[in-house]
Coordinates of C-alpha atoms and ligand atoms in Angstrom, one line a residue:
X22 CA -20.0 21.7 -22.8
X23 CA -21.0 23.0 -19.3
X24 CA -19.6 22.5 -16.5
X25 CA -22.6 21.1 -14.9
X26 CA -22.1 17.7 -17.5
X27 CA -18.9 16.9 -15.6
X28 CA -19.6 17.6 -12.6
X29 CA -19.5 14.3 -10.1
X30 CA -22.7 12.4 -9.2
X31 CA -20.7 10.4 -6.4
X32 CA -17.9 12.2 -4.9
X33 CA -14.3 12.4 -6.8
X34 CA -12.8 14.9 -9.0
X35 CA -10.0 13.1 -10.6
X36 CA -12.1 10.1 -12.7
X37 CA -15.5 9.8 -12.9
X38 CA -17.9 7.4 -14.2
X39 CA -21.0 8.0 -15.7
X40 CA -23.9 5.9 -15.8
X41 CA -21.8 3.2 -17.5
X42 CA -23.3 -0.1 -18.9
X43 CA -21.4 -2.5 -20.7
X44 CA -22.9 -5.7 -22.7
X45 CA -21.4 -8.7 -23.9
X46 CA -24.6 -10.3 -26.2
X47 CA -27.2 -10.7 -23.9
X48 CA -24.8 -10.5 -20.2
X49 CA -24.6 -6.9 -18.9
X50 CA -21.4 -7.0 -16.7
X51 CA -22.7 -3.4 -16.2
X52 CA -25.2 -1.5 -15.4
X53 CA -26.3 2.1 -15.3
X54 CA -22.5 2.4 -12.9
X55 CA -21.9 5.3 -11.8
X56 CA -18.7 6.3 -9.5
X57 CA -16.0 9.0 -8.8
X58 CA -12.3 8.5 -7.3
X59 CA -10.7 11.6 -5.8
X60 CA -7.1 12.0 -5.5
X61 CA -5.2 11.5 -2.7
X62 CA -8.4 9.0 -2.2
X63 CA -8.0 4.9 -1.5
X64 CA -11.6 3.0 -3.4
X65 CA -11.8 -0.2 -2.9
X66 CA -14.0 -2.1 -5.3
X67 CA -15.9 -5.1 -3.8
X68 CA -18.1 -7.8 -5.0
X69 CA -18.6 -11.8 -5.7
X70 CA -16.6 -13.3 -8.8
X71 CA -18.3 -12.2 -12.2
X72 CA -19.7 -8.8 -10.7
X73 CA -18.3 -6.6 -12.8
X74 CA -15.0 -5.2 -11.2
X75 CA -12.9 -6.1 -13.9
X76 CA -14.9 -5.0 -16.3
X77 CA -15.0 -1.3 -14.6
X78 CA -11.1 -1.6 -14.5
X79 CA -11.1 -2.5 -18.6
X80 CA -13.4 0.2 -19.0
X81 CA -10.9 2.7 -16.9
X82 CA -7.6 1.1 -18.7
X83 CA -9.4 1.9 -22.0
X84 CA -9.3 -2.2 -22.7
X85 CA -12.5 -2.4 -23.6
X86 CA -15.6 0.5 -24.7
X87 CA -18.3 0.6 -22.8
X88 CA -21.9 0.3 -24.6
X89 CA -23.3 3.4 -22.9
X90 CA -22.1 5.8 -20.5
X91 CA -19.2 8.0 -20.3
X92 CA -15.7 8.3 -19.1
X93 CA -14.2 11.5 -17.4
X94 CA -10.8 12.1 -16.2
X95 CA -9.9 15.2 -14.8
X96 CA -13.2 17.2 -16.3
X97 CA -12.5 15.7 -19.3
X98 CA -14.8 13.5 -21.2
X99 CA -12.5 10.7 -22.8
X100 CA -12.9 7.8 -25.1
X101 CA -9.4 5.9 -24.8
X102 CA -8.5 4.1 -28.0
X103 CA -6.5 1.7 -26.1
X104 CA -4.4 1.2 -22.5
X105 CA -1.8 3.4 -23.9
X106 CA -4.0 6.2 -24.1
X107 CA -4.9 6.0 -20.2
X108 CA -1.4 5.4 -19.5
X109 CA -0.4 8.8 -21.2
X110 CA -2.7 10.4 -18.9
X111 CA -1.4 9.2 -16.3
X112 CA -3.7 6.2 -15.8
X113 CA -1.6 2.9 -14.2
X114 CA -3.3 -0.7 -13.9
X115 CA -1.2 -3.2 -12.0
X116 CA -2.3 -6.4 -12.2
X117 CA 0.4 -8.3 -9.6
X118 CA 3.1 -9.5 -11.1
X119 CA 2.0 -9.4 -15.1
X120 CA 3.9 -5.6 -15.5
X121 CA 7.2 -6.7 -13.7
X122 CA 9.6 -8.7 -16.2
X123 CA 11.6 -11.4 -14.3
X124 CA 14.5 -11.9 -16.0
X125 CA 15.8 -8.2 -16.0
X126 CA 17.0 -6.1 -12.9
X127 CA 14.9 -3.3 -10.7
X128 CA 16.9 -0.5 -12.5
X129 CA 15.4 -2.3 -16.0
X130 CA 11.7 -2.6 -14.7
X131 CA 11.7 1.2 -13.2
X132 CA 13.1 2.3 -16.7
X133 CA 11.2 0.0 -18.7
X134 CA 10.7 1.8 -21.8
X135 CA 11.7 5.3 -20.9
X136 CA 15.3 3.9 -20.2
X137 CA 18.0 7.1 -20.2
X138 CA 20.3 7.2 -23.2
X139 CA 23.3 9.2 -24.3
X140 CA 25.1 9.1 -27.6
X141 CA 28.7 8.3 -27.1
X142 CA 30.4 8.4 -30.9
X143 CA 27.1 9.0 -32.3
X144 CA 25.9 5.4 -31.0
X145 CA 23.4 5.8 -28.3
X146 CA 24.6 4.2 -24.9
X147 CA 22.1 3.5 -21.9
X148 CA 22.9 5.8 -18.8
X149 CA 23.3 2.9 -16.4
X150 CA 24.9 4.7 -13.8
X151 CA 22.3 7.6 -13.8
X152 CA 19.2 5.5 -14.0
X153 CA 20.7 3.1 -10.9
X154 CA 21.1 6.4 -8.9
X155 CA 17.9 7.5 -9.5
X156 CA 16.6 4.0 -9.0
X157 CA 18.2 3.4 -5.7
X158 CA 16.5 6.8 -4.6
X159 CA 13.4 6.5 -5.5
X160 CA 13.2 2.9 -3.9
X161 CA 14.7 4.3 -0.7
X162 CA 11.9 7.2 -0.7
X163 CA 9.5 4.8 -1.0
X164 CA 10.8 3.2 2.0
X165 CA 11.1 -0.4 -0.3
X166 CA 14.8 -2.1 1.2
X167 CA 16.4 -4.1 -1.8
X168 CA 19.4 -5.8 -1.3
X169 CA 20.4 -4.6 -5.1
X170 CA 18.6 -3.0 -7.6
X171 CA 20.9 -4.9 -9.5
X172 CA 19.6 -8.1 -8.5
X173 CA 16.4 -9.8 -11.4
X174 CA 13.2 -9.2 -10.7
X175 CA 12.7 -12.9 -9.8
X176 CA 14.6 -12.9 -6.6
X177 CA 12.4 -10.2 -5.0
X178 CA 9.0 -11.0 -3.1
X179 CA 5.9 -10.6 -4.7
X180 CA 5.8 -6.9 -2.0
X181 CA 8.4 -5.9 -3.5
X182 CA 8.1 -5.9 -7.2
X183 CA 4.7 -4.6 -6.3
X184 CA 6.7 -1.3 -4.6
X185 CA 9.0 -0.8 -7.7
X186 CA 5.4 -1.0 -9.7
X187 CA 4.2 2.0 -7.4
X188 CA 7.4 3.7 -7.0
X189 CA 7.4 4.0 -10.8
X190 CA 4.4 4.8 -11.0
X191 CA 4.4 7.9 -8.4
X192 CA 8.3 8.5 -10.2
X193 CA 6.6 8.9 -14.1
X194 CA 3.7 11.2 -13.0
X195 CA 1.2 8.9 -12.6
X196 CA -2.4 10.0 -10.7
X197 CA -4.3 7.2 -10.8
X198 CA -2.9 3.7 -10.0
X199 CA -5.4 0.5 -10.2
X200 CA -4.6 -2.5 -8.5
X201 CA -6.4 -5.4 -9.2
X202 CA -5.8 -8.0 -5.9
X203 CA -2.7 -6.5 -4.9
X204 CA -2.4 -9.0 -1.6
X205 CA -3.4 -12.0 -3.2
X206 CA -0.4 -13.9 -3.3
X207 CA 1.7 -12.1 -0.1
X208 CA 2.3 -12.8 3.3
X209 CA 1.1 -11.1 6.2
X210 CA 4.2 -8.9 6.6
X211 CA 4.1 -8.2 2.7
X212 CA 0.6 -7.5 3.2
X213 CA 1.8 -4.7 6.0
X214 CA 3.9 -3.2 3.8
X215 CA 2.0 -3.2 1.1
X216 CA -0.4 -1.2 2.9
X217 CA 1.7 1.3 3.3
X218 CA 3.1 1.5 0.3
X219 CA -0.5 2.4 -1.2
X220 CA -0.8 4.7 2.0
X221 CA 2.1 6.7 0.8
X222 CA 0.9 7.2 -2.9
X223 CA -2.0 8.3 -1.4
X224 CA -1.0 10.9 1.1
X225 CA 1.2 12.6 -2.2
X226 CA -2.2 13.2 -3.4
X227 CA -2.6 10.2 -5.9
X228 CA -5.8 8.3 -6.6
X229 CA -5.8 4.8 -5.9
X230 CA -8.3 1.8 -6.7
X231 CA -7.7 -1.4 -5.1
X232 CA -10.1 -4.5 -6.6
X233 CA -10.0 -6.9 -3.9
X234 CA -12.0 -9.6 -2.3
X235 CA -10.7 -9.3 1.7
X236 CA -12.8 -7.4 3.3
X237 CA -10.2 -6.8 6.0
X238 CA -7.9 -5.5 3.6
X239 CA -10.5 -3.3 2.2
X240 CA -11.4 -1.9 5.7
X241 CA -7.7 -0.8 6.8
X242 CA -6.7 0.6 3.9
X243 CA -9.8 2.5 1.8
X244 CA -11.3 5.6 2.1
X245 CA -14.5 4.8 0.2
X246 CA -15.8 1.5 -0.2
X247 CA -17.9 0.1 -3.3
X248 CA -19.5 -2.6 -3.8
X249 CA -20.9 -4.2 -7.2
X250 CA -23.0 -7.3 -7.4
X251 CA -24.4 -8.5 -11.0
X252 CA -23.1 -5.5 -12.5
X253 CA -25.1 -2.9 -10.2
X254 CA -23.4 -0.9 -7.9
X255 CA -25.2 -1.1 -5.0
X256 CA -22.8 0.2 -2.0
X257 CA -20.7 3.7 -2.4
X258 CA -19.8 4.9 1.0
X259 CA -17.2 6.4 3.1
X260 CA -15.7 3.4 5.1
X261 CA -16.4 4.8 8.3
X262 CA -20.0 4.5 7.9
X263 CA -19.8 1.1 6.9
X264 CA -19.7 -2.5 9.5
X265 CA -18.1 -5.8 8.0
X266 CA -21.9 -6.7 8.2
X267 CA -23.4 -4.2 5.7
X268 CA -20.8 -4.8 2.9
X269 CA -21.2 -8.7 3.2
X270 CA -24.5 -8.0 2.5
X271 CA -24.3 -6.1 -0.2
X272 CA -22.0 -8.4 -1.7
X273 CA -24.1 -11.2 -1.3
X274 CA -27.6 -9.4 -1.5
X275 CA -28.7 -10.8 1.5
X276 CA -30.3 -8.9 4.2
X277 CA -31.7 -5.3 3.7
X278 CA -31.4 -3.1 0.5
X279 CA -28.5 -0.8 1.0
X280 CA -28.0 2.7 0.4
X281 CA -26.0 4.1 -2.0
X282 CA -24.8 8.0 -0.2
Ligands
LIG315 N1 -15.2 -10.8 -22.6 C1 -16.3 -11.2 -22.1 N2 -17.3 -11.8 -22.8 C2 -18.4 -12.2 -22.3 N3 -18.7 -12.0 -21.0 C3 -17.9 -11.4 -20.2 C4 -16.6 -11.0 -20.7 N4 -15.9 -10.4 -19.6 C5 -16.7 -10.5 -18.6 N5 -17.9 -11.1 -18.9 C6 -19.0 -11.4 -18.0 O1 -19.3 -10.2 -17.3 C7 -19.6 -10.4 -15.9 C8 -18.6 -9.6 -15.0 O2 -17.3 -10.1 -15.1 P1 -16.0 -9.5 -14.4 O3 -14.9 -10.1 -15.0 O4 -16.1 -8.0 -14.6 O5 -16.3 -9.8 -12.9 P2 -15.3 -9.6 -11.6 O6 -16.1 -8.9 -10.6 O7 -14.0 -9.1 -12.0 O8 -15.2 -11.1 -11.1 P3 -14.0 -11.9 -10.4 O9 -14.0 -11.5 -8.9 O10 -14.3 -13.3 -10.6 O11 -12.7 -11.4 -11.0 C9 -19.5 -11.9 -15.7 O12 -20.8 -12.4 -15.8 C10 -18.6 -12.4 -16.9 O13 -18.9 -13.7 -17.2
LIG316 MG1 -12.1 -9.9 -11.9

């Protein structure tokens, strides 16, 4: 292939989309999309219920196939057979709450299925004391206070099991991190530090997506913002050059056509 098939027709060099449409019977809850994410880049994807944001994600997770179009991750054109293909690349969607389990500790969800084992007598034993360590680290680089990593998942706030989701992700490798409504459900203070929890993934040079319907959200804490309405992208532009007013309207399609950069 050349290089000039995976070279990006809107920005980004770590995933690209590429003229993307994907049909369920007659609805397309897709069309002709086309978008790149950069790392150490913040996206946020915009639009009005049923325009096509979760779709893009499914498409990215490697949930679902699109009917046309193409996938490519780091130069790469990919066809993921399922989630845990992305995942082995490095891919991470977080919907909040649905990848923490409740009933087991902060050590248990950061290890969750890569836990640390040694064979004592030949029976294999987990390394609780090595993966607290490194547990209790990694949340303290993160900057995430928990009174125990001991303590279930349940007693944390929803900010806080969404830190041990990116801690682990930046821990494992990962480089590209969705989050579909990450501040739905928090408080204004979670919402703070949740910010600068994505902030921080970010500035280590990860890629993140957040899916979100608060524009004021979107505005402190992305880069780029995107907007889809009936499956169309029609907004991709560096947040800066964008008012509250121009991405309301391109959510809603009111007002004047807007540009795509
Ligand atoms: N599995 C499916 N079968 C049929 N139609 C679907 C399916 N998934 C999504 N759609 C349709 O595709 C369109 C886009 O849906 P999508 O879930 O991507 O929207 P969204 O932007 O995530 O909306 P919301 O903000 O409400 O979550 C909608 O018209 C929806 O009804
Ligand atoms: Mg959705």
């Amino acid at each position: 292939m050349s290089s000039t098939e995976t070279e990006p027709k809107h920005g980004g060099d770590l995933l690209q989309l590429e003229n993307v449409t994907m049909r369920y019977g007659a609805i397309a809850a897709l069309q002709d999309v086309s978008l790149g994410v950069a790392a150490g880049e913040v996206v946020a994807l915009l639009g009005d219920n049923g325009a096509g944001k979760s779709t893009a994600i499914k498409i990215i997770s490697g949930s679902v196939k699109p009917t046309s179009g193409r996938l490519v991750f780091e130069g790469i054109p990919r066809e993921f057979e399922s989630p845990r293909a992305s995942k082995e690349l490095g891919i991470e969607i977080v919907y909040q709450d649905l990848s923490i389990c409740m009933n087991v500790d902060v050590v248990a969800n950061f290890f969750m299925g890569r836990e640390l084992v040694k064979r004592v007598l030949g029976v294999p034993v987990l390394r609780e004391r090595e993966m607290q360590r490194i547990t209790e680290k990694v949340m303290a680089d993160g900057g995430t206070k928990v009174k125990s990593v001991r303590q279930n998942a349940e007693h944390l706030s929803g900010g806080q099991r969404q830190a041990i989701e990116l801690n682990r992700f930046v821990y494992w490798g990962g480089k590209l991190v969705v989050l579909d409504e990450p501040f739905a459900a928090l408080g204004i203070e979670q919402v703070r530090r949740g910010l600068e929890n994505i902030r921080r993934v970010r500035d280590q040079g990860l890629a993140v997506i957040i899916v979100t319907h608060n524009l004021h959200h979107a505005f402190q804490i992305a880069d780029r913002l995107v907007v889809f309405r009936q499956g169309r992208l029609v907004l991709d532009k560096s947040t800066s050059d964008c008012t509250h007013e121009t991405v309301s309207q391109a959510i809603t399609g009111d007002g004047p056509p807007v540009q795509i950069q």
